[in-house]
JSON list of C-alpha atoms in Angstrom, two decimals:
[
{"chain": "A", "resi": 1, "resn": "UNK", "atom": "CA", "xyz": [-26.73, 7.74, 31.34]},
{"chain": "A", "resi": 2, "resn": "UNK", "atom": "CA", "xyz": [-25.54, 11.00, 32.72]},
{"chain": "A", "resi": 3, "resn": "UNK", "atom": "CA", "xyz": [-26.93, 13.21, 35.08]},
{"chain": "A", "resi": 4, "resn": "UNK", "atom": "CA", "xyz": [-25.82, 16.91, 35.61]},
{"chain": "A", "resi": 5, "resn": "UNK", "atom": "CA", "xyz": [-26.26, 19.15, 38.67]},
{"chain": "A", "resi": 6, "resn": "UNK", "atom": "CA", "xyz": [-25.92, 22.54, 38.55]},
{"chain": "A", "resi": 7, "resn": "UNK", "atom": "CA", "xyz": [-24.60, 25.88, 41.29]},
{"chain": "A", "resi": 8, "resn": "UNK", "atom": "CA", "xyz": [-24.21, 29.30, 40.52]},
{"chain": "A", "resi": 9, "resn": "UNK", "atom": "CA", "xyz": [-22.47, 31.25, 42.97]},
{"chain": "A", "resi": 10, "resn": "UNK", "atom": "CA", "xyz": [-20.49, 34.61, 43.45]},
{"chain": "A", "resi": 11, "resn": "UNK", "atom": "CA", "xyz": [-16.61, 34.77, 44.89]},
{"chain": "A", "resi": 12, "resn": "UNK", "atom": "CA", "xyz": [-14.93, 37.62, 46.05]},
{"chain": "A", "resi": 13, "resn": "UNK", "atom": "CA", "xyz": [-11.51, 37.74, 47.10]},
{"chain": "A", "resi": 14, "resn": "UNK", "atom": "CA", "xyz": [-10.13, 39.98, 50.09]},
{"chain": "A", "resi": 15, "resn": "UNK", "atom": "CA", "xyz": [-8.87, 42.97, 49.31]},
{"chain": "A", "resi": 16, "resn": "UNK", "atom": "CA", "xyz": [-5.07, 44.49, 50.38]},
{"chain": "A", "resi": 17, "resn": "UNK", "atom": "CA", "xyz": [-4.63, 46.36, 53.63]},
{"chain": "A", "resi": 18, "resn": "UNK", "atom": "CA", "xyz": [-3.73, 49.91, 53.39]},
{"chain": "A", "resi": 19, "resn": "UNK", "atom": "CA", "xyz": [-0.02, 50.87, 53.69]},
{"chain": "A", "resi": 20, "resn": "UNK", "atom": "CA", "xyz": [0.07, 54.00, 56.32]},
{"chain": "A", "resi": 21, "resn": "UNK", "atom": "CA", "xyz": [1.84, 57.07, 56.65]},
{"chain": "A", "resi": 22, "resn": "UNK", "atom": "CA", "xyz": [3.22, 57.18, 60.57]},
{"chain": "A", "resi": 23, "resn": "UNK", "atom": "CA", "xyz": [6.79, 58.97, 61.69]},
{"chain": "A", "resi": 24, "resn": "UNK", "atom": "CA", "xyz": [8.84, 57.77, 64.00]},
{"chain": "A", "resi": 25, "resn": "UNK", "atom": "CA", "xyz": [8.86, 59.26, 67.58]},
{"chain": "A", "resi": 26, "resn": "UNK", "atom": "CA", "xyz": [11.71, 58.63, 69.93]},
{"chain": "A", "resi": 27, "resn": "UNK", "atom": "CA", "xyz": [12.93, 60.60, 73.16]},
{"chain": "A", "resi": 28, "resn": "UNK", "atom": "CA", "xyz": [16.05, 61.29, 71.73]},
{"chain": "A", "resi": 29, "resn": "UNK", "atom": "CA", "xyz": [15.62, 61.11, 68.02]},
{"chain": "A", "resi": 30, "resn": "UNK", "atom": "CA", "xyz": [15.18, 64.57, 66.73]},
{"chain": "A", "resi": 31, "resn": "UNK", "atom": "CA", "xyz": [14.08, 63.48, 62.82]},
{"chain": "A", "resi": 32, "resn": "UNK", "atom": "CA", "xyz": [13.09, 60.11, 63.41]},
{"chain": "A", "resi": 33, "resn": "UNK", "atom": "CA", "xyz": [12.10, 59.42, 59.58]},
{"chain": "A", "resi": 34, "resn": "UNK", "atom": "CA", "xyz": [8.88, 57.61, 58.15]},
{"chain": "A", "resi": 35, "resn": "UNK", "atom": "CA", "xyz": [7.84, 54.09, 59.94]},
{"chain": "A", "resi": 36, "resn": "UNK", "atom": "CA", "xyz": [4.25, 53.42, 58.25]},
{"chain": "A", "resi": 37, "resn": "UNK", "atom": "CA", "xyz": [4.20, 49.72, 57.46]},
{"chain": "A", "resi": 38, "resn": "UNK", "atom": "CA", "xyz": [2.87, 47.83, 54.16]},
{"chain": "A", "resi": 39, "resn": "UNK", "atom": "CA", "xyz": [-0.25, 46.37, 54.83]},
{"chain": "A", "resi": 40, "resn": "UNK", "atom": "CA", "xyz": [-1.65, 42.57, 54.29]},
{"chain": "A", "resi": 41, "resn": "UNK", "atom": "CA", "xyz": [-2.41, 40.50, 51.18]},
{"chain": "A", "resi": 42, "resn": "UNK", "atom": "CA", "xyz": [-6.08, 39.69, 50.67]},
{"chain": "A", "resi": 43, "resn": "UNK", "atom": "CA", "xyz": [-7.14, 36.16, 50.69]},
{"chain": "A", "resi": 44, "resn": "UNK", "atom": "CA", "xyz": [-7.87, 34.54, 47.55]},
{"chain": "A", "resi": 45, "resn": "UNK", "atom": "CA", "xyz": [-10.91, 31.91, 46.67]},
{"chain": "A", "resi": 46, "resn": "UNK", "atom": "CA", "xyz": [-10.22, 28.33, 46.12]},
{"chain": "A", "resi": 47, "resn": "UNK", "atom": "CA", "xyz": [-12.22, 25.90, 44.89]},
{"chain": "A", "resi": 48, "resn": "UNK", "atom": "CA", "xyz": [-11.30, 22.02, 46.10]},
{"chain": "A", "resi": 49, "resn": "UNK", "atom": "CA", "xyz": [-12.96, 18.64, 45.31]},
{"chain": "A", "resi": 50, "resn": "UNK", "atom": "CA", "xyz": [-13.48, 16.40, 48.13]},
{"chain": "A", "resi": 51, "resn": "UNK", "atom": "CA", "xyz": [-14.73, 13.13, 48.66]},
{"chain": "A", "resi": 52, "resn": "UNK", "atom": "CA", "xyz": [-17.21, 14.15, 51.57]},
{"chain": "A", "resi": 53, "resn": "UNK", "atom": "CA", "xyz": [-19.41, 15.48, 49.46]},
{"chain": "A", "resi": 54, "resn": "UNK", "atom": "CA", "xyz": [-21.60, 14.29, 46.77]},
{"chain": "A", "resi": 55, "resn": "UNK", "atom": "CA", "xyz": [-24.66, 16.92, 45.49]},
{"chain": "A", "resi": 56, "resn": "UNK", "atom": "CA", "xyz": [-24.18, 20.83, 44.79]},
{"chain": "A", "resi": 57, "resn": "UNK", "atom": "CA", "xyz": [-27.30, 21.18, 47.41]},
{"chain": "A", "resi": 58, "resn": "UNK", "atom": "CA", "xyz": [-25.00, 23.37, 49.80]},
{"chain": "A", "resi": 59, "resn": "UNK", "atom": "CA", "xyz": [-24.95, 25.81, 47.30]},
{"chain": "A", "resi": 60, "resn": "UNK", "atom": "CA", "xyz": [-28.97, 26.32, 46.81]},
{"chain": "A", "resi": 61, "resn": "UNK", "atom": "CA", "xyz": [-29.17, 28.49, 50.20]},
{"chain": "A", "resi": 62, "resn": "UNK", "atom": "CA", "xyz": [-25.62, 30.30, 50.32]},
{"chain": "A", "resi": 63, "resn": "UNK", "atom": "CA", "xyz": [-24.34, 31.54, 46.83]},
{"chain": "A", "resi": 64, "resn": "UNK", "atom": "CA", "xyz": [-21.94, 34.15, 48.02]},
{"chain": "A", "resi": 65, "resn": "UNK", "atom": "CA", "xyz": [-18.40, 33.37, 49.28]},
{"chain": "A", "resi": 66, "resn": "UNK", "atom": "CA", "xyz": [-16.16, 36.00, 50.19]},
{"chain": "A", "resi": 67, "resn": "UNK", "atom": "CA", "xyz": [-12.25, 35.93, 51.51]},
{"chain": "A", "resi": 68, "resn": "UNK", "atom": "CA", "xyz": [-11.34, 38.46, 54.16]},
{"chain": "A", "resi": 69, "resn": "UNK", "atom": "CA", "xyz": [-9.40, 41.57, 53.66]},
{"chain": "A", "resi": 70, "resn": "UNK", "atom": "CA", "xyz": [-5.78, 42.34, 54.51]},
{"chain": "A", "resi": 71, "resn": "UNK", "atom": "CA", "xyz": [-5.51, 44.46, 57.47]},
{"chain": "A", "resi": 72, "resn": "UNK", "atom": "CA", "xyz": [-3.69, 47.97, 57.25]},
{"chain": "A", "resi": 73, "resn": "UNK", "atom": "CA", "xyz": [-0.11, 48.58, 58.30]},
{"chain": "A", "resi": 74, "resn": "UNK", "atom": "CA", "xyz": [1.08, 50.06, 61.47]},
{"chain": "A", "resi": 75, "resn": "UNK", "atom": "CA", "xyz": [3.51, 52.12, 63.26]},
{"chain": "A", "resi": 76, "resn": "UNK", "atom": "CA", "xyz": [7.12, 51.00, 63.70]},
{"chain": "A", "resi": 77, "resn": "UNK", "atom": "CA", "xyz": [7.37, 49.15, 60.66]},
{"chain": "A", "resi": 78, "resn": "UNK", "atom": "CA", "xyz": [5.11, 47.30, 61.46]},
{"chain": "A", "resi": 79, "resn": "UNK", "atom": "CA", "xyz": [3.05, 45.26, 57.93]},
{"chain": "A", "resi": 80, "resn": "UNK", "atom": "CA", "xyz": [-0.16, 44.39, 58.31]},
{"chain": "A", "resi": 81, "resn": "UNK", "atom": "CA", "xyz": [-1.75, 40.71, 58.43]},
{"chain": "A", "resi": 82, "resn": "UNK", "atom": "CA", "xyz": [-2.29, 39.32, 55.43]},
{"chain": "A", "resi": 83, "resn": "UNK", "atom": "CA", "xyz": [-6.01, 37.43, 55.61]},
{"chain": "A", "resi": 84, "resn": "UNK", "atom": "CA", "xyz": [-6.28, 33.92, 54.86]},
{"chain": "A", "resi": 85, "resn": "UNK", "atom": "CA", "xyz": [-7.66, 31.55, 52.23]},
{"chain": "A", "resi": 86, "resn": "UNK", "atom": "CA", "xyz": [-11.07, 30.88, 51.79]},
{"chain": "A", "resi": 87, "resn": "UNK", "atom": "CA", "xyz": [-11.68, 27.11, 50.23]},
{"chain": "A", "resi": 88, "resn": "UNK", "atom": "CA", "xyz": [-15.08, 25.86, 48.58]},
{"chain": "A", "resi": 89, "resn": "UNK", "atom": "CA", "xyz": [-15.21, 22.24, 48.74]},
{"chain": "A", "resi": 90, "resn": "UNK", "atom": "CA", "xyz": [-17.50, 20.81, 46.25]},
{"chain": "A", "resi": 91, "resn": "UNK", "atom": "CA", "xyz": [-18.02, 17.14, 45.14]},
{"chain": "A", "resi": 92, "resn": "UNK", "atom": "CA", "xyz": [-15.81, 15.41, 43.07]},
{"chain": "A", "resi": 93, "resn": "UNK", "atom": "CA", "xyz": [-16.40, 15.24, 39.45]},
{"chain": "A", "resi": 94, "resn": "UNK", "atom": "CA", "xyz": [-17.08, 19.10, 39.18]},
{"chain": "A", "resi": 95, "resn": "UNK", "atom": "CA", "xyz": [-16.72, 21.28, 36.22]},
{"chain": "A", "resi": 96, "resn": "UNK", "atom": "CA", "xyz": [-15.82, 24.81, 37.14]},
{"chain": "A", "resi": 97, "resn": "UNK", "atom": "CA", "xyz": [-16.69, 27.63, 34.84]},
{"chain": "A", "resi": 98, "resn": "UNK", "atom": "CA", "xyz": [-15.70, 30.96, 35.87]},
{"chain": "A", "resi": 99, "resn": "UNK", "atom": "CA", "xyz": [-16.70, 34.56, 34.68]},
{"chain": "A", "resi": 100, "resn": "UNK", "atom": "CA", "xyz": [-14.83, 37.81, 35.88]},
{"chain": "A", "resi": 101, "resn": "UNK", "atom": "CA", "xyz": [-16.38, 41.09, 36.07]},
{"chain": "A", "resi": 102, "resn": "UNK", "atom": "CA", "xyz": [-17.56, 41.88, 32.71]},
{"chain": "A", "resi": 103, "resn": "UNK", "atom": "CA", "xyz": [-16.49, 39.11, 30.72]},
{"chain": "A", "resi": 104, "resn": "UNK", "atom": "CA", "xyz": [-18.07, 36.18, 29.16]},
{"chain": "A", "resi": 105, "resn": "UNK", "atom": "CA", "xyz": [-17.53, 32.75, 31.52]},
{"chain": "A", "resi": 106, "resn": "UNK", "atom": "CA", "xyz": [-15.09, 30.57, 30.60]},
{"chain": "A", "resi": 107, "resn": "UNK", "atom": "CA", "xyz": [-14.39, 26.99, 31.20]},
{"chain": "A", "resi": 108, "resn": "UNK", "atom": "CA", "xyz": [-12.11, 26.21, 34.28]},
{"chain": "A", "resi": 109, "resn": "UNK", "atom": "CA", "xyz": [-11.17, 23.35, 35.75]},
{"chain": "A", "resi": 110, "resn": "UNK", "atom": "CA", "xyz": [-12.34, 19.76, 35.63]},
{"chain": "A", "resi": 111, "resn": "UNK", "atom": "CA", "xyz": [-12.01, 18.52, 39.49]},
{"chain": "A", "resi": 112, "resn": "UNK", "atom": "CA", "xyz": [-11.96, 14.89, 38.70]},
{"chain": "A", "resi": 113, "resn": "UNK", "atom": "CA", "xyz": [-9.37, 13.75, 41.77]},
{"chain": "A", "resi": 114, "resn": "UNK", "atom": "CA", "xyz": [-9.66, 14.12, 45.13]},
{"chain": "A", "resi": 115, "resn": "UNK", "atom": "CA", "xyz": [-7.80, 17.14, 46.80]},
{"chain": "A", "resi": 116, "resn": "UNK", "atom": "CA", "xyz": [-7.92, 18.61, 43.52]},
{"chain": "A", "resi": 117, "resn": "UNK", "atom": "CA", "xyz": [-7.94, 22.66, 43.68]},
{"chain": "A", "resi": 118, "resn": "UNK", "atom": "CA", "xyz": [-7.73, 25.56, 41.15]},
{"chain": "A", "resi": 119, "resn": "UNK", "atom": "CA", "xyz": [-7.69, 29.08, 42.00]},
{"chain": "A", "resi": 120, "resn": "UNK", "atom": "CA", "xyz": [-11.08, 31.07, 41.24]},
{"chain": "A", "resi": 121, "resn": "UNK", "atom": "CA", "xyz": [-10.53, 34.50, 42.96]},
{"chain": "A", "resi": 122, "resn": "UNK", "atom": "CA", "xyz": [-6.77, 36.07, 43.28]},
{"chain": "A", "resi": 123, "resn": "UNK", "atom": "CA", "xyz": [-6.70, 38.28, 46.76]},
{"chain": "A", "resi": 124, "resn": "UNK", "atom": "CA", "xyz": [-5.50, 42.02, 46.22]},
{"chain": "A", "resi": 125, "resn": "UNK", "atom": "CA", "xyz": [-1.70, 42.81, 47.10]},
{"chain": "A", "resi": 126, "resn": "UNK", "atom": "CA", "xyz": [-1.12, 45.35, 49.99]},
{"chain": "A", "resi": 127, "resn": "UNK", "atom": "CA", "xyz": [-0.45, 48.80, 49.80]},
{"chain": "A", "resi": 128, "resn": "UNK", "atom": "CA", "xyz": [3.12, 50.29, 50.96]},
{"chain": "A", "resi": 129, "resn": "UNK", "atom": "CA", "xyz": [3.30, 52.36, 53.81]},
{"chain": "A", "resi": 130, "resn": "UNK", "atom": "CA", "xyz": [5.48, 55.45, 53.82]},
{"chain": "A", "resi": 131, "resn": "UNK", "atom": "CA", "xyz": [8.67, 53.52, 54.90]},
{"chain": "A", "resi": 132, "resn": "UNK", "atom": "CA", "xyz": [9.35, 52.05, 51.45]},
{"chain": "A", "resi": 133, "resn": "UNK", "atom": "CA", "xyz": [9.83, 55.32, 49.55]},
{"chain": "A", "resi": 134, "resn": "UNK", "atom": "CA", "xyz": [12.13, 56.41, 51.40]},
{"chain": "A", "resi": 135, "resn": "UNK", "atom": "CA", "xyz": [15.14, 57.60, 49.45]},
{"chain": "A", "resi": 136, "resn": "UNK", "atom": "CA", "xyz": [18.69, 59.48, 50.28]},
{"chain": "A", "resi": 137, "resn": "UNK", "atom": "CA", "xyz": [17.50, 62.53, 48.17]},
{"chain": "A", "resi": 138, "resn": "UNK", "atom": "CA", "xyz": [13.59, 62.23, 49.38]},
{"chain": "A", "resi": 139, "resn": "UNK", "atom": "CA", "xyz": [13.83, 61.43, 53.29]},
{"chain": "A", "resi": 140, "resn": "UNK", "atom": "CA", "xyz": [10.26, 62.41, 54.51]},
{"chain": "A", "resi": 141, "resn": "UNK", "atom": "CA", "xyz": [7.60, 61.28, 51.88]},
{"chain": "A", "resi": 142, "resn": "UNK", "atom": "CA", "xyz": [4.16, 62.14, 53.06]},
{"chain": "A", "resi": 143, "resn": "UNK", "atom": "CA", "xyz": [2.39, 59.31, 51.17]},
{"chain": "A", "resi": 144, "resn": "UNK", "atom": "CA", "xyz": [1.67, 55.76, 51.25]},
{"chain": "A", "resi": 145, "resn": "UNK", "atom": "CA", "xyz": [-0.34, 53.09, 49.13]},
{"chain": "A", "resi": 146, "resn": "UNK", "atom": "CA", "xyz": [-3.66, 52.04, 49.17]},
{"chain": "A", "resi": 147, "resn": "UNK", "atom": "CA", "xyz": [-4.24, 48.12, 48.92]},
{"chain": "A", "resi": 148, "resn": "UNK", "atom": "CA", "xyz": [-5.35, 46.83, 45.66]},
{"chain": "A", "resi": 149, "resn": "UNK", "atom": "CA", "xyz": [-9.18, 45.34, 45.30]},
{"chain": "A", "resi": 150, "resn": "UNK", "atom": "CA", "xyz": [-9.63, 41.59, 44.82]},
{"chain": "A", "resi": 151, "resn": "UNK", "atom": "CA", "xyz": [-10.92, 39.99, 42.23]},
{"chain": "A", "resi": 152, "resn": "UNK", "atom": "CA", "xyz": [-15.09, 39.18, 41.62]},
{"chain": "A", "resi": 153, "resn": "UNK", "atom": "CA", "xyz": [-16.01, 36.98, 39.78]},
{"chain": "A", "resi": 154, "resn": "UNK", "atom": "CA", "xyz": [-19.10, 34.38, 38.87]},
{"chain": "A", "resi": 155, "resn": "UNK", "atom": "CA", "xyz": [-18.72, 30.74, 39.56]},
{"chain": "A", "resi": 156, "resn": "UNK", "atom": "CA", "xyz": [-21.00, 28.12, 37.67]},
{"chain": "A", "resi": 157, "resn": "UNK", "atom": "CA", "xyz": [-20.92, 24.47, 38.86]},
{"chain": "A", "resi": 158, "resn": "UNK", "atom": "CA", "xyz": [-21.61, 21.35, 36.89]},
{"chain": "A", "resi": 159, "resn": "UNK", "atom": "CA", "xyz": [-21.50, 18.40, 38.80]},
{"chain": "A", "resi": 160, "resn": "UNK", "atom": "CA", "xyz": [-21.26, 14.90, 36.51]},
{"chain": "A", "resi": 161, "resn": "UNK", "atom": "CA", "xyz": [-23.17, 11.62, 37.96]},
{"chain": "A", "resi": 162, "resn": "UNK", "atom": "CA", "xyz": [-22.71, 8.56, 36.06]},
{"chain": "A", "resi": 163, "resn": "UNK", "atom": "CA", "xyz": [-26.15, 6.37, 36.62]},
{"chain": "A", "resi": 164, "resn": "UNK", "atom": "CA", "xyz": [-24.83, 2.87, 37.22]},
{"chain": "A", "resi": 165, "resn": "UNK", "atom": "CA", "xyz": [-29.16, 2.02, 36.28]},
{"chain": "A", "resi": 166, "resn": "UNK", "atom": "CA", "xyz": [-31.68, 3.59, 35.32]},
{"chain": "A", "resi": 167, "resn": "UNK", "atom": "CA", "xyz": [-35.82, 2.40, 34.92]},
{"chain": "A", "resi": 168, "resn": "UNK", "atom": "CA", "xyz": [-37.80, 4.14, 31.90]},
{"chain": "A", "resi": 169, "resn": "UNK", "atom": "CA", "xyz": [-41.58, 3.54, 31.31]},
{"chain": "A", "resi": 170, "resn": "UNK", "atom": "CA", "xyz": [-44.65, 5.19, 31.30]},
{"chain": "A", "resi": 171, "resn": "UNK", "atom": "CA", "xyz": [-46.00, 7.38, 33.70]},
{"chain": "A", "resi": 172, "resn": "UNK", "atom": "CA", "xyz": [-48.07, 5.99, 36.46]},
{"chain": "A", "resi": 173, "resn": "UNK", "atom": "CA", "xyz": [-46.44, 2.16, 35.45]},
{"chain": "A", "resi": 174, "resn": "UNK", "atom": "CA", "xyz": [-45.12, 1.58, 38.67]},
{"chain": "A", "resi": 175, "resn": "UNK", "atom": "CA", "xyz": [-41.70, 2.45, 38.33]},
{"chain": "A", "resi": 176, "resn": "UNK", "atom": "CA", "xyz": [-40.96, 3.65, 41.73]},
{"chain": "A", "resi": 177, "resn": "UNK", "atom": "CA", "xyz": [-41.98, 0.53, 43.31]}
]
């Protein structure tokens, strides 16, 4: 006999950091030239099967998981962080369904092993900061990239139990005893 538990929850992924537009200032460097840095990768959502657990009755309380942002660039070349992974452990034996922003959901990933992982949520890529435009014929751009958004999406979790018994009868027979 099978049983099957069920989560619904929502990921977001971190978005990019913002490239910037900064110059370079020196004592003794008249036309210093652009220095904004790129800013940092958002994180992206993972979802990872682990032997710890063994319901989906985290998930009845919190159902919305977000990655941090990428942080901006800064002066001197400098890039911005990028933000780190966010993982969702959830029991082996899980069947991920996933279902982006305005789409029908989709089967997954079957998380059958332990350590098992599939990406849910991809993290937005940084913007470029005025320093990477910078050409021979086009010396002093005045612009610089904004990070790109992350990804949202739905998550629907179906967790597989294989009964090893089971006791069927009629109600009020005694059954839990």
């Amino acid at each position: 006999m099978q049983f099957i538990d069920e989560a619904a929850v929502t990921a977001a992924a971190g978005n990019g950091g913002d490239g910037i537009i900064a110059w370079r200032r020196e004592k003794y460097v008249p036309k210093g030239g652009p220095a904004g840095g790129g800013g940092g990768h958002g994180g992206n959502v993972y979802v990872r099967a682990t032997t710890a657990l063994t319901t989906l009755v985290e998930f009845r309380f919190r159902r919305h998981f977000a990655a941090d942002s990428g942080k901006a660039g800064s002066t001197s070349n400098k890039s911005g962080h990028s933000a780190e992974d966010l993982v969702i452990d959830v029991p082996v034996g899980t069947m991920v369904y996933r279902a982006p922003e305005g789409q029908e959901e989709a089967f997954l990933a079957d998380l059958a092993d332990d350590g098992a992982r599939v990406l849910v949520a991809k993290g937005g890529r940084g913007g470029q900061g005025n320093q990477h435009f910078a050409t021979a014929t086009r010396q002093a751009q005045r612009f610089a990239e904004k990070g790109e958004s992350g990804e949202i999406c739905a998550l629907r979790f179906e967790l597989r139990l294989l009964a090893d018994c089971c006791v069927v009868g009629l109600p009020n027979a005694g059954k839990s005893t």
